[in-house]
Coordinates of C-alpha atoms and ligand atoms in Angstrom, one line a residue:
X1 CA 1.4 18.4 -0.8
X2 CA 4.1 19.6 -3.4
X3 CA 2.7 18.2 -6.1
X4 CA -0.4 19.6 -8.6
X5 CA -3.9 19.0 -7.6
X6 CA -4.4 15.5 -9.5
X7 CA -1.3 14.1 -8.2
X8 CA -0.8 10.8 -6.1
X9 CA 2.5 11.1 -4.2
X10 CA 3.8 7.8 -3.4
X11 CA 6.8 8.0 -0.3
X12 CA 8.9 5.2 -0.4
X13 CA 11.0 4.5 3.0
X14 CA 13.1 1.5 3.4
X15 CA 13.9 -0.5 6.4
X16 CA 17.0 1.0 7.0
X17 CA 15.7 4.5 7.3
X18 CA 13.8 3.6 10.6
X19 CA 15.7 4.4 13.6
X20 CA 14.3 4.8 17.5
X21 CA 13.4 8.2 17.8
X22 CA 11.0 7.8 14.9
X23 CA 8.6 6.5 17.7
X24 CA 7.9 10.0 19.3
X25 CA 5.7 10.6 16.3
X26 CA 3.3 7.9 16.8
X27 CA 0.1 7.9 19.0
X28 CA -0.7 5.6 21.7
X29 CA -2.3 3.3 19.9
X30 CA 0.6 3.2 17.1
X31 CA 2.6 2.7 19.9
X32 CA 0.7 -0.3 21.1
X33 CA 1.1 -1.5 17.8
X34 CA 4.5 -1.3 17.8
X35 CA 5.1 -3.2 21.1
X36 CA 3.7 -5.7 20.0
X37 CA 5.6 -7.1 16.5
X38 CA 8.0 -9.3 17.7
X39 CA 9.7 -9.3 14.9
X40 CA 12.6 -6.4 13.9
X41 CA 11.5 -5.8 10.5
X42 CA 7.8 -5.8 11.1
X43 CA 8.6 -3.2 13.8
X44 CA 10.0 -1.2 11.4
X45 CA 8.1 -1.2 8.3
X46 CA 5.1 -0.2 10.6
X47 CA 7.0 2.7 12.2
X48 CA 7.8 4.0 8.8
X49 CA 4.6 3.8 7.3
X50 CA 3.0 5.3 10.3
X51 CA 6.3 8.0 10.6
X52 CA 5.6 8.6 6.7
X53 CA 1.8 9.5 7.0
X54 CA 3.1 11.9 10.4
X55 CA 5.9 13.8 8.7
X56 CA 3.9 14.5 5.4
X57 CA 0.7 15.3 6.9
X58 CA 2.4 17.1 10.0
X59 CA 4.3 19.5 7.7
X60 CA 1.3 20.8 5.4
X61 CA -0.9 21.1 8.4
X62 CA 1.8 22.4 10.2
X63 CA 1.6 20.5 13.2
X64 CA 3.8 17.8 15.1
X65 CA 3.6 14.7 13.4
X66 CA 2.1 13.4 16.8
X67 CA -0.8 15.9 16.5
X68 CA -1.8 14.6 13.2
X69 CA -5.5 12.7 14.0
X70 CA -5.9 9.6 12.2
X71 CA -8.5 6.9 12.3
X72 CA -7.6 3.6 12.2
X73 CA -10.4 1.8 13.3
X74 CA -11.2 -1.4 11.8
X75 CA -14.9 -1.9 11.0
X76 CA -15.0 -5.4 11.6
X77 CA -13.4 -5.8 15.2
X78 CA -13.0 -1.7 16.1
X79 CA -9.2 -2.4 16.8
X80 CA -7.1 0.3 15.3
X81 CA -5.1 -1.9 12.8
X82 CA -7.9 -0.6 9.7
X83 CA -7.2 1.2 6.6
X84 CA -6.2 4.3 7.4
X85 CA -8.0 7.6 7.7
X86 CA -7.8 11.9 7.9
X87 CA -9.4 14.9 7.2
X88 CA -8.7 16.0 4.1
X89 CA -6.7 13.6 2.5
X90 CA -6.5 9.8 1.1
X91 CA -4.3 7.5 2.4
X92 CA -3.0 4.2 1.6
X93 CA 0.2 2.5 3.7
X94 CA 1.6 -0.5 1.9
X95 CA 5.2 -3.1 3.2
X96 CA 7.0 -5.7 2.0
X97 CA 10.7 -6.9 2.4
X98 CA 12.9 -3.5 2.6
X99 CA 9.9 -1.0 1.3
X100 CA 7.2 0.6 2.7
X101 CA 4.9 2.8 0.0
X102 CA 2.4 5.6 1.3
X103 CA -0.4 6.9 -1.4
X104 CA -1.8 10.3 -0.6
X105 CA -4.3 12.1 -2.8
X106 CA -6.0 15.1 -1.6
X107 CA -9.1 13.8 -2.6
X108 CA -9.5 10.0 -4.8
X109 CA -9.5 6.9 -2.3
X110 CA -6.4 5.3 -3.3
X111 CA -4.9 1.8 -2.6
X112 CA -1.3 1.0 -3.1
X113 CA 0.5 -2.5 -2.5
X114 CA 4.1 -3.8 -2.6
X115 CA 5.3 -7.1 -2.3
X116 CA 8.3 -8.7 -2.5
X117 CA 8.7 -11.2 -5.0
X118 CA 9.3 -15.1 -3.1
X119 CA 10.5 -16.9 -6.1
X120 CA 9.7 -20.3 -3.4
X121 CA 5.9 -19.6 -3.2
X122 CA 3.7 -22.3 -4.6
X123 CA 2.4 -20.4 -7.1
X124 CA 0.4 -22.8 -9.1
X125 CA -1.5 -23.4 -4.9
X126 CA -2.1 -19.7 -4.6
X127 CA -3.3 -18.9 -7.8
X128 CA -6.4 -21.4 -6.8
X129 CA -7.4 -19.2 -4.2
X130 CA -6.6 -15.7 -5.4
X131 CA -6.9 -16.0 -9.2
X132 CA -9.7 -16.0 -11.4
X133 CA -9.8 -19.3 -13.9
X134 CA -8.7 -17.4 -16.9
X135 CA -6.3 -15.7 -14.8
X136 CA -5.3 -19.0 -13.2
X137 CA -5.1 -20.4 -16.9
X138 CA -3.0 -17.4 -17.9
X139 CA -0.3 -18.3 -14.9
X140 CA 0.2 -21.8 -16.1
X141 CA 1.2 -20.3 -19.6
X142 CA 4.2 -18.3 -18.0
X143 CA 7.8 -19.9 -18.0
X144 CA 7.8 -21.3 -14.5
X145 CA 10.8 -19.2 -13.7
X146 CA 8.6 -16.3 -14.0
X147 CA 5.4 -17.3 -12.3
X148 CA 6.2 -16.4 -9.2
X149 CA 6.6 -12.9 -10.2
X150 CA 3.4 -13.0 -12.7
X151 CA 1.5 -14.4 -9.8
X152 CA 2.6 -11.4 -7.4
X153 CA 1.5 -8.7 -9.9
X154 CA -1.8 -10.5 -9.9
X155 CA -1.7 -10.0 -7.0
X156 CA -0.6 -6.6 -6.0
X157 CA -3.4 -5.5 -8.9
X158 CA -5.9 -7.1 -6.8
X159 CA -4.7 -6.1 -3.2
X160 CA -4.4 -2.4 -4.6
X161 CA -8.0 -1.9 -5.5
X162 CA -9.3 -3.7 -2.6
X163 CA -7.5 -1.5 -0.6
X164 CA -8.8 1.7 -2.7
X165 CA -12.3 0.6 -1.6
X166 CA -11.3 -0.3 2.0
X167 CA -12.6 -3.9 1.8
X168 CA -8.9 -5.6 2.3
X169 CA -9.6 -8.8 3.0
X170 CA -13.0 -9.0 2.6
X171 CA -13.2 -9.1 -0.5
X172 CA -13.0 -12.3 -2.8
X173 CA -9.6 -12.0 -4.5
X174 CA -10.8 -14.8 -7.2
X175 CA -13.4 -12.5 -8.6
X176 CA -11.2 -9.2 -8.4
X177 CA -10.3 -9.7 -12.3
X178 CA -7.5 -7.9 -13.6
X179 CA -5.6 -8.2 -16.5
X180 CA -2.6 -10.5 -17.4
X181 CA 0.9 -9.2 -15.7
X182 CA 2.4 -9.1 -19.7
X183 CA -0.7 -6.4 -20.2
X184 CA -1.0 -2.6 -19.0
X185 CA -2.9 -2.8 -15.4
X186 CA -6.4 -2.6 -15.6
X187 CA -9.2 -3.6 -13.2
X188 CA -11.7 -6.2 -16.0
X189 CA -14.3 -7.0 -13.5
X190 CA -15.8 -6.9 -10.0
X191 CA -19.1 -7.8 -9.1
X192 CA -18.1 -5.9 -5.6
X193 CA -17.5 -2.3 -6.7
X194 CA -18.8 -0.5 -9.8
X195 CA -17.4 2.8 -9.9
X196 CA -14.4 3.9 -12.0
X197 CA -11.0 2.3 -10.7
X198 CA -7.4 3.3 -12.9
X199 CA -4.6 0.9 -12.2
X200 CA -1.2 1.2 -12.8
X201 CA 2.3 -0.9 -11.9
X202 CA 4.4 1.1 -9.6
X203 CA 8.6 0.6 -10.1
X204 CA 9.8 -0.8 -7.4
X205 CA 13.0 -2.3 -8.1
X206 CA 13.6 -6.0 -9.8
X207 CA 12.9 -8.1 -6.6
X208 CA 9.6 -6.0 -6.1
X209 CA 5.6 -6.0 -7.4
X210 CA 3.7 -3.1 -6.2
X211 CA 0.3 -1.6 -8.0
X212 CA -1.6 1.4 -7.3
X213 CA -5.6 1.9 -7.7
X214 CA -7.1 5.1 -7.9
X215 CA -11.0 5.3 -7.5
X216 CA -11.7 8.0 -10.6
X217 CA -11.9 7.9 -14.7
X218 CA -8.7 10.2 -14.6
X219 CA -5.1 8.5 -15.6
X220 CA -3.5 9.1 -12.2
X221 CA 0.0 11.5 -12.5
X222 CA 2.0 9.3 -9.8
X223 CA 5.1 11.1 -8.1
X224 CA 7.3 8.7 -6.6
X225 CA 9.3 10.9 -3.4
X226 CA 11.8 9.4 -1.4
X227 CA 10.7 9.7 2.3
X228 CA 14.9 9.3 3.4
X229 CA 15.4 12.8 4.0
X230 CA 11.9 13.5 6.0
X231 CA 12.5 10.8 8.1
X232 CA 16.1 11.7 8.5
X233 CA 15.3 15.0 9.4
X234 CA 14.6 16.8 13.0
X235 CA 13.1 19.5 11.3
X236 CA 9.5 18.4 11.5
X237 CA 7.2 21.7 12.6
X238 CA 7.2 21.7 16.5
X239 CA 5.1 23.6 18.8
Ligands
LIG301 C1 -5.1 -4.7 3.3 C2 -4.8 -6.0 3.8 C3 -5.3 -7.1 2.9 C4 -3.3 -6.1 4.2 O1 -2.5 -6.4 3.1 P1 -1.0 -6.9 3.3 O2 -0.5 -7.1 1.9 O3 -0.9 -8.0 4.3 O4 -0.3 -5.7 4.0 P2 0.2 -4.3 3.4 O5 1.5 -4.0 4.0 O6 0.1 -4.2 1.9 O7 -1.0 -3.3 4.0 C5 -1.1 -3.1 5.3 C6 -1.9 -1.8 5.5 O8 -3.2 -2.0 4.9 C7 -4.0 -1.0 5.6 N1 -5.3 -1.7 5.7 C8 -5.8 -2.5 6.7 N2 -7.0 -2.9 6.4 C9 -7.4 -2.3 5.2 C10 -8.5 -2.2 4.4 N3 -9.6 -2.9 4.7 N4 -8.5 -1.5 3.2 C11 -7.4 -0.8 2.9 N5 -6.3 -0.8 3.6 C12 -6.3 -1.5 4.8 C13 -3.4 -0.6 6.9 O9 -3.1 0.8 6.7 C14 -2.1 -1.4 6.9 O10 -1.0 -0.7 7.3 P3 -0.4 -0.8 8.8 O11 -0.2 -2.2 9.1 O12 0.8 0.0 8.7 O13 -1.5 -0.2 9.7 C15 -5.6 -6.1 5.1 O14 -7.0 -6.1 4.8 C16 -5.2 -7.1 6.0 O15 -4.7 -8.1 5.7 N6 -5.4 -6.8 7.2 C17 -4.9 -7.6 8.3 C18 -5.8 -8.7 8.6 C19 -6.4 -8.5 9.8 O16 -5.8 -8.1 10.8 N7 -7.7 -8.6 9.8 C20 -8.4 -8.5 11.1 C21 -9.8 -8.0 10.8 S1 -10.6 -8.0 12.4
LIG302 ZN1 -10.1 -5.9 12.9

């Protein structure tokens, strides 16, 4: 980590910084993984997360990204496709559209989401089965030309602390309460976890929502890095 000791780093990659080669990182079971999106841009934005956590991790520990040991394992089904896990270090991986976000912090479980803002989603539908009724009520206030955007930051407050605590989704997104997308991020209420949680909005560019939850009382310092020049580079420690 470059950063001071209460730090999260946040690595942005986009799409276009993924490229073939990045694959040599990965582990078998990434590599499964990869085979089997079908899809370009899912291929991608799993490569780079996965090439992100490599490169970062790989350099402090000095090892090849390869080398790095992470735990994937789902605790529902055992597959490898769970949140994230290392020695020493708190993860979170987070795509949508052209970004992919990584959260590390040496120490607080952190969750991080980005989405891309669909100004076609049924807003008004998805609200009933993500929001809160105050929340729900607070949606139908906004200018419909907006909603779709308030609804995603609803939604990317929520999917960041459920991803903090590692319940995804498991947990009941209707009683994740946070507060109103015109308000500073906060987590209000939720019956599931009761230890501290500090939310913040992440910038992520006009077309974007993305929210990061810290599990801790401290106001989180966030360094945003671009990944482009890690994962650009050749110059990752090799044995
Ligand atoms: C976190 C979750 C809600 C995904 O959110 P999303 O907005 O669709 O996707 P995001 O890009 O923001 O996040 C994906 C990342 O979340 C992480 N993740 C998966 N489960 C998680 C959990 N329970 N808690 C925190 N993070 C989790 C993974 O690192 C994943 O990255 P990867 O695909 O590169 O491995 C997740 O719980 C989920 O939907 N998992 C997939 C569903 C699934 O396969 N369930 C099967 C259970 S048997
Ligand atoms: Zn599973």
């Amino acid at each position: 980590m470059t950063s001071g000791p209460q730090a999260v780093e946040i690595w942005w990659a986009r799409v276009r910084d993924a490229r073939p080669e990045l694959a040599a990182d990965l582990d078998a079971a990434e590599r499964g993984r990869l085979a089997a999106y079908t899809r370009d841009e899912d291929k991608a934005r799993f490569l780079l997360g996965a090439a992100v956590i490599r490169r970062v991790l790989g350099r402090d520990l000095e090892v090849p990204p390869a080398d790095v040991r992470l735990d994937r394992t789902c605790p529902d089904c055992g597959r490898p496709h769970g949140k994230v896990a290392t020695d020493g270090m708190q993860l979170s991986v987070s795509h949508s559209g052209d970004l992919v976000a990584v959260a590390f912090h040496p120490r607080t479980a952190v969750g991080v989401d980005v989405e891309l803002v669909d100004p076609t989603i049924e807003a008004d539908s998805l609200a009933a089965v993500s929001l809160s009724e105050v929340e729900a009520d607070q949606l139908t206030e906004v200018e419909p030309a907006e909603r779709a955007r308030a609804f995603t930051q609803y939604w990317t407050r929520k999917e960041a602390v459920v991803k903090a605590t590692g319940d995804g989704i498991r947990a009941d997104l209707r009683k994740v309460i946070v507060s109103a997308p015109d308000h500073p991020a906060a987590l209000l209420e939720w019956s599931g976890y009761d230890g501290p949680v500090r939310l913040v909005d992440l910038p992520a560019g006009q077309d974007y929502a993305a929210a990061l939850a810290v599990l801790s009382d401290e106001i989180p310092d966030v360094r945003s890095i671009d990944a482009g020049p890690l994962l650009s580079s050749g110059s990752v420690p090799r044995r």
